mmCIF file of C-alpha atoms in Angstrom:
data_model
loop_
_atom_site.group_PDB
_atom_site.id
_atom_site.type_symbol
_atom_site.label_atom_id
_atom_site.label_comp_id
_atom_site.label_asym_id
_atom_site.label_seq_id
_atom_site.Cartn_x
_atom_site.Cartn_y
_atom_site.Cartn_z
ATOM 1 C CA MET A 1 -19.834 3.952 8.678
ATOM 2 C CA ALA A 2 -19.135 1.443 5.934
ATOM 3 C CA PHE A 3 -19.075 -1.800 7.900
ATOM 4 C CA SER A 4 -20.158 -5.108 6.431
ATOM 5 C CA VAL A 5 -20.293 -8.780 7.382
ATOM 6 C CA ILE A 6 -20.220 -11.305 4.565
ATOM 7 C CA PRO A 7 -21.131 -14.801 5.765
ATOM 8 C CA ASP A 8 -20.618 -18.235 4.225
ATOM 9 C CA VAL A 9 -17.451 -17.465 2.275
ATOM 10 C CA THR A 10 -14.067 -19.115 2.914
ATOM 11 C CA LEU A 11 -10.662 -18.036 1.743
ATOM 12 C CA LYS A 12 -9.135 -21.256 0.410
ATOM 13 C CA GLY A 13 -5.753 -20.270 -0.977
ATOM 14 C CA ILE A 14 -3.281 -17.554 -1.952
ATOM 15 C CA SER A 15 -0.475 -17.428 -4.477
ATOM 16 C CA ALA A 16 1.865 -14.799 -5.868
ATOM 17 C CA CYS A 17 3.967 -14.387 -9.002
ATOM 18 C CA VAL A 18 6.807 -11.904 -9.577
ATOM 19 C CA PRO A 19 9.086 -11.188 -12.528
ATOM 20 C CA LYS A 20 12.518 -12.853 -12.341
ATOM 21 C CA THR A 21 14.382 -9.606 -12.955
ATOM 22 C CA VAL A 22 15.723 -8.054 -9.740
ATOM 23 C CA LEU A 23 16.402 -4.335 -9.520
ATOM 24 C CA GLU A 24 18.799 -3.340 -6.728
ATOM 25 C CA ASN A 25 18.085 0.135 -5.366
ATOM 26 C CA ARG A 26 21.812 0.547 -4.605
ATOM 27 C CA ASN A 27 22.498 0.476 -8.331
ATOM 28 C CA LEU A 28 19.909 3.052 -9.375
ATOM 29 C CA PRO A 29 21.358 6.241 -10.870
ATOM 30 C CA VAL A 30 18.443 8.342 -9.572
ATOM 31 C CA PHE A 31 20.099 8.988 -6.195
ATOM 32 C CA SER A 32 22.818 11.554 -5.710
ATOM 33 C CA GLY A 33 25.571 11.049 -3.098
ATOM 34 C CA ASP A 34 24.815 8.620 -0.281
ATOM 35 C CA GLU A 35 21.091 9.300 -0.401
ATOM 36 C CA VAL A 36 20.384 5.702 -1.311
ATOM 37 C CA LYS A 37 21.467 4.621 2.190
ATOM 38 C CA LYS A 38 19.010 7.015 3.819
ATOM 39 C CA PHE A 39 16.316 5.934 1.392
ATOM 40 C CA ILE A 40 16.785 2.234 2.192
ATOM 41 C CA ALA A 41 16.944 2.900 5.941
ATOM 42 C CA SER A 42 13.711 4.879 5.804
ATOM 43 C CA THR A 43 11.639 2.868 3.320
ATOM 44 C CA GLY A 44 13.084 -0.575 4.010
ATOM 45 C CA VAL A 45 13.194 -1.289 0.257
ATOM 46 C CA GLU A 46 16.539 -2.772 -0.801
ATOM 47 C CA ARG A 47 15.430 -4.345 -4.064
ATOM 48 C CA LYS A 48 12.374 -5.180 -6.058
ATOM 49 C CA ARG A 49 11.214 -7.130 -9.087
ATOM 50 C CA ILE A 50 10.634 -5.397 -12.395
ATOM 51 C CA ALA A 51 8.507 -6.677 -15.262
ATOM 52 C CA ARG A 52 9.977 -6.545 -18.741
ATOM 53 C CA ASN A 53 7.966 -4.575 -21.281
ATOM 54 C CA ASP A 54 6.376 -7.764 -22.551
ATOM 55 C CA ILE A 55 5.133 -8.841 -19.116
ATOM 56 C CA CYS A 56 1.802 -7.348 -18.068
ATOM 57 C CA THR A 57 0.112 -7.502 -14.683
ATOM 58 C CA SER A 58 -2.321 -10.024 -16.168
ATOM 59 C CA ASP A 59 0.607 -12.330 -17.038
ATOM 60 C CA LEU A 60 1.762 -12.332 -13.412
ATOM 61 C CA CYS A 61 -1.780 -12.947 -12.167
ATOM 62 C CA PHE A 62 -2.343 -15.661 -14.774
ATOM 63 C CA HIS A 63 0.672 -17.661 -13.596
ATOM 64 C CA ALA A 64 -0.243 -17.125 -9.930
ATOM 65 C CA ALA A 65 -3.771 -18.361 -10.688
ATOM 66 C CA GLU A 66 -2.648 -21.423 -12.663
ATOM 67 C CA GLN A 67 -0.378 -22.478 -9.791
ATOM 68 C CA LEU A 68 -3.086 -21.947 -7.181
ATOM 69 C CA ILE A 69 -5.799 -23.785 -9.142
ATOM 70 C CA SER A 70 -3.407 -26.701 -9.512
ATOM 71 C CA ASP A 71 -2.408 -26.676 -5.814
ATOM 72 C CA LEU A 72 -6.079 -26.517 -4.774
ATOM 73 C CA ASN A 73 -6.858 -29.319 -7.171
ATOM 74 C CA TRP A 74 -9.820 -27.275 -8.380
ATOM 75 C CA ASP A 75 -11.750 -28.251 -11.473
ATOM 76 C CA LYS A 76 -11.705 -25.133 -13.671
ATOM 77 C CA SER A 77 -15.287 -25.730 -14.749
ATOM 78 C CA GLY A 78 -16.374 -25.051 -11.156
ATOM 79 C CA ILE A 79 -14.994 -21.492 -11.136
ATOM 80 C CA ASP A 80 -17.817 -19.078 -11.936
ATOM 81 C CA CYS A 81 -16.547 -15.744 -10.671
ATOM 82 C CA LEU A 82 -13.379 -13.794 -11.590
ATOM 83 C CA ILE A 83 -12.368 -10.328 -10.439
ATOM 84 C CA PHE A 84 -9.213 -8.585 -11.626
ATOM 85 C CA VAL A 85 -8.006 -5.598 -9.597
ATOM 86 C CA THR A 86 -5.327 -3.411 -11.147
ATOM 87 C CA GLN A 87 -4.445 0.015 -12.492
ATOM 88 C CA THR A 88 -2.231 -1.497 -15.184
ATOM 89 C CA PRO A 89 -4.701 -3.421 -17.370
ATOM 90 C CA ASP A 90 -3.731 -4.916 -20.740
ATOM 91 C CA TYR A 91 -5.888 -2.394 -22.656
ATOM 92 C CA ASP A 92 -8.124 0.593 -22.028
ATOM 93 C CA LEU A 93 -10.779 -1.788 -23.296
ATOM 94 C CA PRO A 94 -11.818 -4.596 -23.182
ATOM 95 C CA ALA A 95 -11.647 -5.416 -19.489
ATOM 96 C CA THR A 96 -8.661 -7.656 -18.771
ATOM 97 C CA SER A 97 -10.812 -9.993 -16.639
ATOM 98 C CA CYS A 98 -12.518 -11.119 -19.869
ATOM 99 C CA ILE A 99 -9.153 -11.942 -21.431
ATOM 100 C CA LEU A 100 -8.132 -13.828 -18.288
ATOM 101 C CA GLN A 101 -11.380 -15.868 -18.309
ATOM 102 C CA HIS A 102 -10.442 -17.245 -21.704
ATOM 103 C CA ARG A 103 -6.721 -17.579 -21.042
ATOM 104 C CA LEU A 104 -7.308 -19.517 -17.828
ATOM 105 C CA GLY A 105 -9.603 -21.869 -19.687
ATOM 106 C CA LEU A 106 -12.654 -21.042 -17.595
ATOM 107 C CA ASN A 107 -15.999 -21.730 -19.203
ATOM 108 C CA ASN A 108 -18.310 -18.996 -20.496
ATOM 109 C CA GLU A 109 -20.669 -19.116 -17.506
ATOM 110 C CA VAL A 110 -18.413 -16.792 -15.489
ATOM 111 C CA ILE A 111 -18.920 -13.321 -14.093
ATOM 112 C CA ALA A 112 -15.761 -11.350 -14.978
ATOM 113 C CA ILE A 113 -15.213 -7.848 -13.582
ATOM 114 C CA ASP A 114 -12.292 -5.390 -13.577
ATOM 115 C CA ILE A 115 -11.851 -3.065 -10.620
ATOM 116 C CA SER A 116 -9.565 -0.039 -10.807
ATOM 117 C CA SER A 117 -7.938 0.239 -7.417
ATOM 118 C CA GLY A 118 -4.455 0.468 -5.942
ATOM 119 C CA CYS A 119 -3.165 -0.008 -2.441
ATOM 120 C CA SER A 120 -6.587 -0.735 -0.905
ATOM 121 C CA GLY A 121 -7.509 -2.934 -3.888
ATOM 122 C CA TRP A 122 -7.142 -6.383 -2.377
ATOM 123 C CA VAL A 123 -9.425 -5.491 0.547
ATOM 124 C CA TYR A 124 -11.979 -3.888 -1.786
ATOM 125 C CA GLY A 125 -11.794 -6.769 -4.267
ATOM 126 C CA LEU A 126 -12.253 -9.235 -1.430
ATOM 127 C CA ASN A 127 -15.405 -7.403 -0.369
ATOM 128 C CA VAL A 128 -16.866 -7.527 -3.881
ATOM 129 C CA ILE A 129 -16.055 -11.168 -4.648
ATOM 130 C CA ALA A 130 -17.152 -12.336 -1.205
ATOM 131 C CA SER A 131 -20.450 -10.481 -1.689
ATOM 132 C CA LEU A 132 -20.977 -12.274 -5.017
ATOM 133 C CA LEU A 133 -20.251 -15.681 -3.499
ATOM 134 C CA SER A 134 -22.071 -15.203 -0.215
ATOM 135 C CA ALA A 135 -25.592 -15.765 -1.533
ATOM 136 C CA GLY A 136 -24.618 -19.154 -2.909
ATOM 137 C CA ASN A 137 -25.399 -18.210 -6.497
ATOM 138 C CA HIS A 138 -21.727 -18.543 -7.328
ATOM 139 C CA LYS A 139 -19.616 -21.292 -5.803
ATOM 140 C CA ARG A 140 -15.976 -20.581 -6.499
ATOM 141 C CA GLY A 141 -14.186 -17.344 -7.242
ATOM 142 C CA LEU A 142 -10.754 -16.077 -8.176
ATOM 143 C CA LEU A 143 -9.596 -12.653 -7.027
ATOM 144 C CA LEU A 144 -6.620 -11.665 -9.175
ATOM 145 C CA VAL A 145 -4.828 -8.600 -7.860
ATOM 146 C CA GLY A 146 -1.617 -7.051 -9.067
ATOM 147 C CA GLU A 147 0.302 -4.113 -10.436
ATOM 148 C CA THR A 148 3.269 -3.398 -12.652
ATOM 149 C CA SER A 149 3.740 0.060 -11.142
ATOM 150 C CA LEU A 150 7.268 0.539 -12.441
ATOM 151 C CA LYS A 151 5.818 0.972 -15.926
ATOM 152 C CA PHE A 152 4.177 4.246 -14.842
ATOM 153 C CA CYS A 153 6.979 5.561 -12.605
ATOM 154 C CA SER A 154 9.553 7.945 -14.043
ATOM 155 C CA THR A 155 13.037 6.404 -13.839
ATOM 156 C CA GLU A 156 14.251 9.890 -12.880
ATOM 157 C CA ASP A 157 11.888 10.261 -9.904
ATOM 158 C CA LYS A 158 13.470 9.208 -6.590
ATOM 159 C CA SER A 159 10.118 9.553 -4.804
ATOM 160 C CA THR A 160 8.481 6.711 -6.774
ATOM 161 C CA TYR A 161 10.838 4.585 -8.892
ATOM 162 C CA PRO A 162 12.955 3.150 -6.035
ATOM 163 C CA LEU A 163 9.867 2.520 -3.897
ATOM 164 C CA PHE A 164 7.613 0.410 -6.099
ATOM 165 C CA GLY A 165 7.894 -3.167 -7.319
ATOM 166 C CA ASP A 166 5.876 -5.382 -9.655
ATOM 167 C CA ALA A 167 3.806 -8.391 -8.560
ATOM 168 C CA GLY A 168 0.632 -10.328 -9.308
ATOM 169 C CA THR A 169 -1.425 -12.513 -6.985
ATOM 170 C CA ALA A 170 -4.350 -14.889 -6.899
ATOM 171 C CA THR A 171 -6.745 -15.491 -4.025
ATOM 172 C CA ALA A 172 -9.251 -18.339 -4.172
ATOM 173 C CA LEU A 173 -12.587 -18.151 -2.375
ATOM 174 C CA GLU A 174 -15.452 -20.540 -2.009
ATOM 175 C CA PHE A 175 -19.086 -20.489 -0.917
ATOM 176 C CA THR A 176 -19.140 -22.571 2.276
ATOM 177 C CA LYS A 177 -21.910 -22.551 4.858
ATOM 178 C CA GLY A 178 -20.813 -21.624 8.367
ATOM 179 C CA GLY A 179 -17.836 -19.879 9.887
ATOM 180 C CA GLU A 180 -17.590 -16.398 11.274
ATOM 181 C CA GLY A 181 -17.693 -14.719 7.862
ATOM 182 C CA LEU A 182 -15.560 -11.874 6.543
ATOM 183 C CA LYS A 183 -15.888 -8.545 8.332
ATOM 184 C CA PHE A 184 -15.025 -5.240 6.724
ATOM 185 C CA HIS A 185 -14.552 -1.557 7.324
ATOM 186 C CA LEU A 186 -14.166 0.398 4.059
ATOM 187 C CA ALA A 187 -13.809 4.151 3.503
ATOM 188 C CA THR A 188 -13.078 6.749 0.806
ATOM 189 C CA ASP A 189 -11.936 10.389 0.613
ATOM 190 C CA GLY A 190 -12.100 11.551 -3.004
ATOM 191 C CA SER A 191 -11.485 15.166 -2.012
ATOM 192 C CA ARG A 192 -7.808 14.219 -1.998
ATOM 193 C CA PHE A 193 -7.725 12.358 -5.317
ATOM 194 C CA GLU A 194 -4.713 14.394 -6.465
ATOM 195 C CA THR A 195 -2.492 13.046 -3.664
ATOM 196 C CA ILE A 196 -1.531 10.019 -5.811
ATOM 197 C CA ILE A 197 -2.257 10.533 -9.491
ATOM 198 C CA ILE A 198 -1.180 10.055 -13.088
ATOM 199 C CA PRO A 199 -2.538 13.370 -14.424
ATOM 200 C CA ASP A 200 -2.539 12.736 -18.207
ATOM 201 C CA GLY A 201 -3.707 9.858 -20.337
ATOM 202 C CA GLY A 202 -7.295 9.374 -19.192
ATOM 203 C CA TYR A 203 -10.235 11.274 -20.611
ATOM 204 C CA ARG A 204 -10.020 14.294 -18.233
ATOM 205 C CA ASN A 205 -6.579 15.246 -19.523
ATOM 206 C CA MET A 206 -6.094 13.457 -22.818
ATOM 207 C CA ILE A 207 -2.576 12.923 -24.140
ATOM 208 C CA THR A 208 -1.072 15.851 -26.036
ATOM 209 C CA SER A 209 2.506 16.497 -27.087
ATOM 210 C CA ASP A 210 2.913 18.459 -23.813
ATOM 211 C CA SER A 211 2.211 15.249 -21.897
ATOM 212 C CA PHE A 212 5.717 14.079 -22.751
ATOM 213 C CA SER A 213 7.538 17.212 -21.563
ATOM 214 C CA SER A 214 9.505 16.374 -18.439
ATOM 215 C CA PHE A 215 9.922 18.901 -15.650
ATOM 216 C CA GLU A 216 11.943 19.094 -12.435
ATOM 217 C CA ALA A 217 9.589 18.797 -9.470
ATOM 218 C CA GLY A 218 12.387 18.777 -6.881
ATOM 219 C CA GLN A 219 15.861 17.421 -6.307
ATOM 220 C CA ASP A 220 16.206 14.106 -8.193
ATOM 221 C CA ILE A 221 12.527 14.259 -9.124
ATOM 222 C CA LYS A 222 11.937 14.583 -12.854
ATOM 223 C CA ARG A 223 8.858 13.298 -14.625
ATOM 224 C CA ASN A 224 6.176 14.122 -17.174
ATOM 225 C CA PRO A 225 2.399 14.124 -16.586
ATOM 226 C CA THR A 226 1.960 10.597 -17.956
ATOM 227 C CA LYS A 227 3.959 9.337 -14.975
ATOM 228 C CA LEU A 228 2.971 8.806 -11.366
ATOM 229 C CA PHE A 229 2.906 11.738 -8.958
ATOM 230 C CA LEU A 230 2.964 10.832 -5.273
ATOM 231 C CA ASP A 231 2.697 13.506 -2.574
ATOM 232 C CA GLY A 232 4.873 11.726 -0.020
ATOM 233 C CA MET A 233 4.110 14.010 2.915
ATOM 234 C CA ASN A 234 0.338 13.861 2.488
ATOM 235 C CA VAL A 235 0.397 10.100 1.880
ATOM 236 C CA PHE A 236 2.398 9.649 5.079
ATOM 237 C CA SER A 237 0.045 11.893 7.025
ATOM 238 C CA PHE A 238 -2.972 10.011 5.613
ATOM 239 C CA GLY A 239 -1.501 6.560 6.295
ATOM 240 C CA ILE A 240 -0.543 7.083 9.925
ATOM 241 C CA LEU A 241 -4.026 8.489 10.614
ATOM 242 C CA ARG A 242 -6.388 6.288 8.608
ATOM 243 C CA ALA A 243 -4.790 2.822 8.749
ATOM 244 C CA PRO A 244 -4.726 2.526 12.560
ATOM 245 C CA GLU A 245 -8.126 4.218 12.757
ATOM 246 C CA SER A 246 -9.649 1.706 10.324
ATOM 247 C CA VAL A 247 -8.194 -1.305 12.162
ATOM 248 C CA ASN A 248 -9.422 0.054 15.486
ATOM 249 C CA LEU A 249 -12.899 0.686 14.032
ATOM 250 C CA LEU A 250 -13.004 -2.870 12.652
ATOM 251 C CA LEU A 251 -11.928 -4.406 15.955
ATOM 252 C CA SER A 252 -14.271 -2.357 18.101
ATOM 253 C CA HIS A 253 -17.316 -2.505 15.814
ATOM 254 C CA PHE A 254 -17.164 -6.295 15.557
ATOM 255 C CA ASP A 255 -15.938 -6.777 19.115
ATOM 256 C CA LEU A 256 -12.815 -8.610 17.952
ATOM 257 C CA ASP A 257 -10.144 -9.296 20.573
ATOM 258 C CA LYS A 258 -6.836 -7.904 19.333
ATOM 259 C CA ASN A 259 -4.924 -10.543 21.289
ATOM 260 C CA ARG A 260 -6.742 -13.334 19.443
ATOM 261 C CA ILE A 261 -5.649 -12.077 16.020
ATOM 262 C CA ASP A 262 -2.721 -14.149 14.750
ATOM 263 C CA LEU A 263 -1.567 -11.892 11.940
ATOM 264 C CA PHE A 264 -1.975 -8.223 11.010
ATOM 265 C CA VAL A 265 -1.064 -7.744 7.364
ATOM 266 C CA PHE A 266 -0.755 -4.163 6.156
ATOM 267 C CA HIS A 267 -0.337 -2.755 2.704
ATOM 268 C CA GLN A 268 3.431 -2.439 2.299
ATOM 269 C CA ALA A 269 3.736 1.328 1.821
ATOM 270 C CA ASN A 270 7.177 1.935 3.299
ATOM 271 C CA LEU A 271 8.905 0.837 6.501
ATOM 272 C CA PHE A 272 8.800 4.206 8.280
ATOM 273 C CA LEU A 273 5.058 4.590 7.686
ATOM 274 C CA ASN A 274 4.238 0.939 8.402
ATOM 275 C CA GLU A 275 6.227 0.911 11.637
ATOM 276 C CA MET A 276 4.342 4.045 12.756
ATOM 277 C CA ILE A 277 1.087 2.189 12.126
ATOM 278 C CA ARG A 278 2.301 -0.908 13.979
ATOM 279 C CA LYS A 279 3.428 1.106 16.992
ATOM 280 C CA LYS A 280 0.226 3.160 17.105
ATOM 281 C CA LEU A 281 -1.747 -0.091 17.235
ATOM 282 C CA ASN A 282 0.697 -1.516 19.782
ATOM 283 C CA LEU A 283 1.258 -4.735 17.812
ATOM 284 C CA ASP A 284 4.115 -7.194 18.352
ATOM 285 C CA THR A 285 6.610 -7.399 15.511
ATOM 286 C CA GLU A 286 6.100 -11.139 15.072
ATOM 287 C CA LYS A 287 2.425 -10.571 14.251
ATOM 288 C CA VAL A 288 3.173 -8.024 11.516
ATOM 289 C CA PRO A 289 4.957 -9.547 8.499
ATOM 290 C CA TYR A 290 6.768 -7.539 5.823
ATOM 291 C CA SER A 291 7.732 -8.041 2.196
ATOM 292 C CA LEU A 292 9.206 -4.558 1.629
ATOM 293 C CA ARG A 293 12.905 -5.429 1.730
ATOM 294 C CA ASP A 294 12.965 -7.695 -1.313
ATOM 295 C CA PHE A 295 9.824 -6.671 -3.193
ATOM 296 C CA GLY A 296 9.168 -2.997 -2.378
ATOM 297 C CA ASN A 297 5.720 -1.442 -2.410
ATOM 298 C CA THR A 298 3.733 -3.741 -4.695
ATOM 299 C CA SER A 299 0.536 -1.665 -4.497
ATOM 300 C CA SER A 300 -2.632 -3.802 -4.403
ATOM 301 C CA ALA A 301 -0.575 -7.006 -4.506
ATOM 302 C CA SER A 302 1.288 -6.229 -1.293
ATOM 303 C CA ILE A 303 -1.145 -7.823 1.190
ATOM 304 C CA PRO A 304 -1.626 -11.176 -0.606
ATOM 305 C CA LEU A 305 2.096 -11.255 -1.529
ATOM 306 C CA THR A 306 3.051 -10.731 2.118
ATOM 307 C CA ILE A 307 0.637 -13.474 3.214
ATOM 308 C CA ALA A 308 1.971 -15.843 0.535
ATOM 309 C CA LEU A 309 5.555 -15.234 1.676
ATOM 310 C CA ASN A 310 4.682 -15.843 5.341
ATOM 311 C CA CYS A 311 2.429 -18.801 4.887
ATOM 312 C CA GLN A 312 4.218 -21.627 6.711
ATOM 313 C CA LYS A 313 2.024 -21.552 9.825
ATOM 314 C CA LEU A 314 -1.171 -20.722 7.940
ATOM 315 C CA ALA A 315 -0.820 -23.837 5.816
ATOM 316 C CA HIS A 316 -1.061 -26.176 8.803
ATOM 317 C CA SER A 317 -3.373 -24.550 11.310
ATOM 318 C CA PRO A 318 -6.395 -22.266 11.643
ATOM 319 C CA ALA A 319 -5.644 -18.542 11.790
ATOM 320 C CA ARG A 320 -7.449 -15.280 12.468
ATOM 321 C CA ILE A 321 -6.161 -12.497 10.248
ATOM 322 C CA VAL A 322 -6.684 -8.750 9.937
ATOM 323 C CA ALA A 323 -5.530 -7.012 6.750
ATOM 324 C CA CYS A 324 -5.543 -3.282 6.018
ATOM 325 C CA GLY A 325 -5.016 -1.480 2.713
ATOM 326 C CA PHE A 326 -4.704 2.270 2.197
ATOM 327 C CA GLY A 327 -3.682 4.586 -0.619
ATOM 328 C CA VAL A 328 -4.650 5.971 -4.015
ATOM 329 C CA GLY A 329 -8.204 7.338 -4.174
ATOM 330 C CA LEU A 330 -7.816 8.117 -1.401
ATOM 331 C CA SER A 331 -9.269 4.807 -0.361
ATOM 332 C CA TRP A 332 -8.730 2.582 2.642
ATOM 333 C CA GLY A 333 -10.192 -0.383 4.450
ATOM 334 C CA SER A 334 -9.671 -3.310 6.784
ATOM 335 C CA VAL A 335 -10.889 -6.874 6.791
ATOM 336 C CA PHE A 336 -11.042 -9.687 9.323
ATOM 337 C CA PHE A 337 -11.137 -13.257 8.097
ATOM 338 C CA GLU A 338 -10.356 -16.764 9.271
ATOM 339 C CA THR A 339 -8.378 -19.402 7.443
ATOM 340 C CA ASP A 340 -8.006 -23.116 8.082
ATOM 341 C CA ASN A 341 -5.180 -24.962 6.366
ATOM 342 C CA LEU A 342 -4.873 -22.214 3.790
ATOM 343 C CA VAL A 343 -3.400 -23.502 0.543
ATOM 344 C CA CYS A 344 -0.287 -21.447 -0.154
ATOM 345 C CA SER A 345 1.588 -21.862 -3.390
ATOM 346 C CA GLY A 346 5.313 -21.192 -3.420
ATOM 347 C CA LEU A 347 6.370 -17.954 -5.082
ATOM 348 C CA VAL A 348 6.096 -18.234 -8.863
ATOM 349 C CA GLU A 349 8.710 -16.425 -10.968
ATOM 350 C CA ILE A 350 8.450 -15.725 -14.686
ATOM 351 C CA MET B 1 2.110 22.793 25.054
ATOM 352 C CA GLU B 2 5.300 24.782 25.209
ATOM 353 C CA LEU B 3 7.207 26.253 22.324
ATOM 354 C CA ASN B 4 10.488 25.238 23.958
ATOM 355 C CA ASP B 5 9.418 21.595 24.192
ATOM 356 C CA PHE B 6 8.371 21.640 20.570
ATOM 357 C CA LEU B 7 11.680 23.205 19.584
ATOM 358 C CA LYS B 8 13.539 20.475 21.477
ATOM 359 C CA ASN B 9 11.462 17.703 19.870
ATOM 360 C CA PHE B 10 12.001 19.305 16.463
ATOM 361 C CA SER B 11 15.774 19.644 16.893
ATOM 362 C CA GLU B 12 16.118 16.027 18.083
ATOM 363 C CA LEU B 13 14.976 14.830 14.654
ATOM 364 C CA PHE B 14 18.223 16.121 13.182
ATOM 365 C CA GLU B 15 21.390 14.026 13.449
ATOM 366 C CA GLU B 16 24.022 16.285 11.954
ATOM 367 C CA THR B 17 22.841 19.763 12.976
ATOM 368 C CA ASP B 18 23.909 21.287 16.321
ATOM 369 C CA SER B 19 20.807 21.730 18.491
ATOM 370 C CA SER B 20 21.955 25.191 19.626
ATOM 371 C CA GLY B 21 21.203 26.426 16.118
ATOM 372 C CA PHE B 22 17.432 25.881 16.439
ATOM 373 C CA LYS B 23 15.359 29.001 17.225
ATOM 374 C CA PRO B 24 11.601 29.529 16.859
ATOM 375 C CA SER B 25 12.358 31.874 13.985
ATOM 376 C CA THR B 26 14.651 29.373 12.209
ATOM 377 C CA ARG B 27 13.595 28.854 8.616
ATOM 378 C CA PHE B 28 13.773 25.075 8.630
ATOM 379 C CA ARG B 29 14.219 24.689 4.867
ATOM 380 C CA ASP B 30 17.464 26.660 5.155
ATOM 381 C CA ILE B 31 18.966 24.014 7.473
ATOM 382 C CA GLU B 32 21.419 22.068 5.348
ATOM 383 C CA GLU B 33 20.260 18.735 6.735
ATOM 384 C CA TRP B 34 16.574 19.423 5.910
ATOM 385 C CA SER B 35 15.137 16.826 3.494
ATOM 386 C CA SER B 36 11.870 15.247 2.418
ATOM 387 C CA LEU B 37 12.546 12.418 4.880
ATOM 388 C CA LEU B 38 12.907 14.924 7.730
ATOM 389 C CA ALA B 39 9.557 16.421 6.734
ATOM 390 C CA LEU B 40 8.033 12.975 7.333
ATOM 391 C CA ALA B 41 9.861 12.799 10.659
ATOM 392 C CA VAL B 42 8.234 16.097 11.703
ATOM 393 C CA ILE B 43 4.786 14.706 10.832
ATOM 394 C CA ALA B 44 5.619 11.535 12.793
ATOM 395 C CA MET B 45 6.853 13.577 15.781
ATOM 396 C CA ALA B 46 3.635 15.657 15.879
ATOM 397 C CA ASP B 47 1.651 12.409 15.878
ATOM 398 C CA GLU B 48 3.727 10.666 18.542
ATOM 399 C CA LYS B 49 4.295 13.549 20.927
ATOM 400 C CA TYR B 50 1.139 15.624 20.460
ATOM 401 C CA HIS B 51 -1.353 13.216 18.814
ATOM 402 C CA ILE B 52 -1.830 15.748 16.038
ATOM 403 C CA ASN B 53 -2.137 14.864 12.347
ATOM 404 C CA LEU B 54 0.012 17.345 10.446
ATOM 405 C CA THR B 55 -0.502 17.290 6.685
ATOM 406 C CA GLY B 56 1.985 17.918 3.920
ATOM 407 C CA ASP B 57 0.155 21.161 3.239
ATOM 408 C CA ASP B 58 0.781 22.250 6.855
ATOM 409 C CA ILE B 59 4.520 21.778 6.325
ATOM 410 C CA ARG B 60 4.474 23.459 2.905
ATOM 411 C CA THR B 61 2.731 26.614 4.146
ATOM 412 C CA SER B 62 5.129 26.963 7.102
ATOM 413 C CA GLN B 63 8.368 28.885 6.892
ATOM 414 C CA THR B 64 9.701 28.752 10.441
ATOM 415 C CA ILE B 65 9.667 26.186 13.233
ATOM 416 C CA GLU B 66 7.284 28.453 15.142
ATOM 417 C CA ASP B 67 4.873 28.378 12.181
ATOM 418 C CA ILE B 68 4.626 24.582 12.530
ATOM 419 C CA PHE B 69 4.312 24.898 16.306
ATOM 420 C CA LYS B 70 1.349 27.256 15.857
ATOM 421 C CA ILE B 71 -0.401 24.792 13.532
ATOM 422 C CA VAL B 72 0.131 21.933 15.984
ATOM 423 C CA ARG B 73 -1.184 24.108 18.830
ATOM 424 C CA SER B 74 -4.224 25.178 16.799
ATOM 425 C CA LYS B 75 -5.109 21.528 16.145
ATOM 426 C CA LYS B 76 -4.901 20.613 19.829
#
């Protein structure tokens, strides 16, 4: 069992940035008939934000980070750790975290790491950056997590394009002695790596002219192998099994009282799936915030975005939070952490 | 678990199809109302009513309602 406790690290602040451009699902031509109504009722996604071609995930994360650093009143020279989690980097190489180190004006004495991860990415990134900070060798860290998923979804695929939205986030952490520490359960099942995949464009299946041949994979589902494939049934089956299981394992392993948790923040997959998870865990609706309606499934950004949008109480009082991410990999995990007067920036739009 | 109960739970997922039309031998993909969202509803129903995790592959390899019933029963 992949449990871990990471002491002496505090989550200081969270911010999120989205593109200004709103895409209304009702206006998408991908649906035939009145299917859009059923889609919205089932997924809960009415609209989302879409990044123009000249806006990368790193741009969204950059602006989220600048706002958060300013709101925290942090001296940039004190930041010595930067992790960027995404599957839409600026380039195949170099790592985008290096570019962000320079662009944010951080000094050269910084560890900068890219992590390729999707819907579980914030939880995994949190584990890695907290581990780096925990020993006290590094004092302040930025976890930048985001995705511009719509760039790799086929506009003619009703199973992906209406579901996803673009967002970038920043989470600030600090080495601080004391506190309960962050507690994790993390897990992986690579046997099912083809459940959510972009088949062509890496080094296993390099791009050929065939990569751009579109095919019909079902009604209103047309894409080519450079675009995202998502096996909706198997993702649903995986999510309703593994997300509640992971949260229950976390709570029981660390003897955490469910009633003393103030907020359960789940990766925003879709409303039907997320409500199944909430009901299986028997959680009150007011403890389980959503960002699906206006922002869609924002992949790895969905947990910090949802926290940033529901931050009013967190900004003025201590809170005990459980977050759970699950998806591409397949990869999933849960984390428990405490906050005290969390610094929450207002939503940044570019 | 009873086939008749499963048939009833299965038919209740449909809003527009008359429940009298559901037989164990019904090929569910031939039902006009069948959709990818209803496939998810079947997986959700198996979880809620029988605490069984049906996969997408389980649905894909099934032709009739009884085929799905047999998979659910075998996982019990």
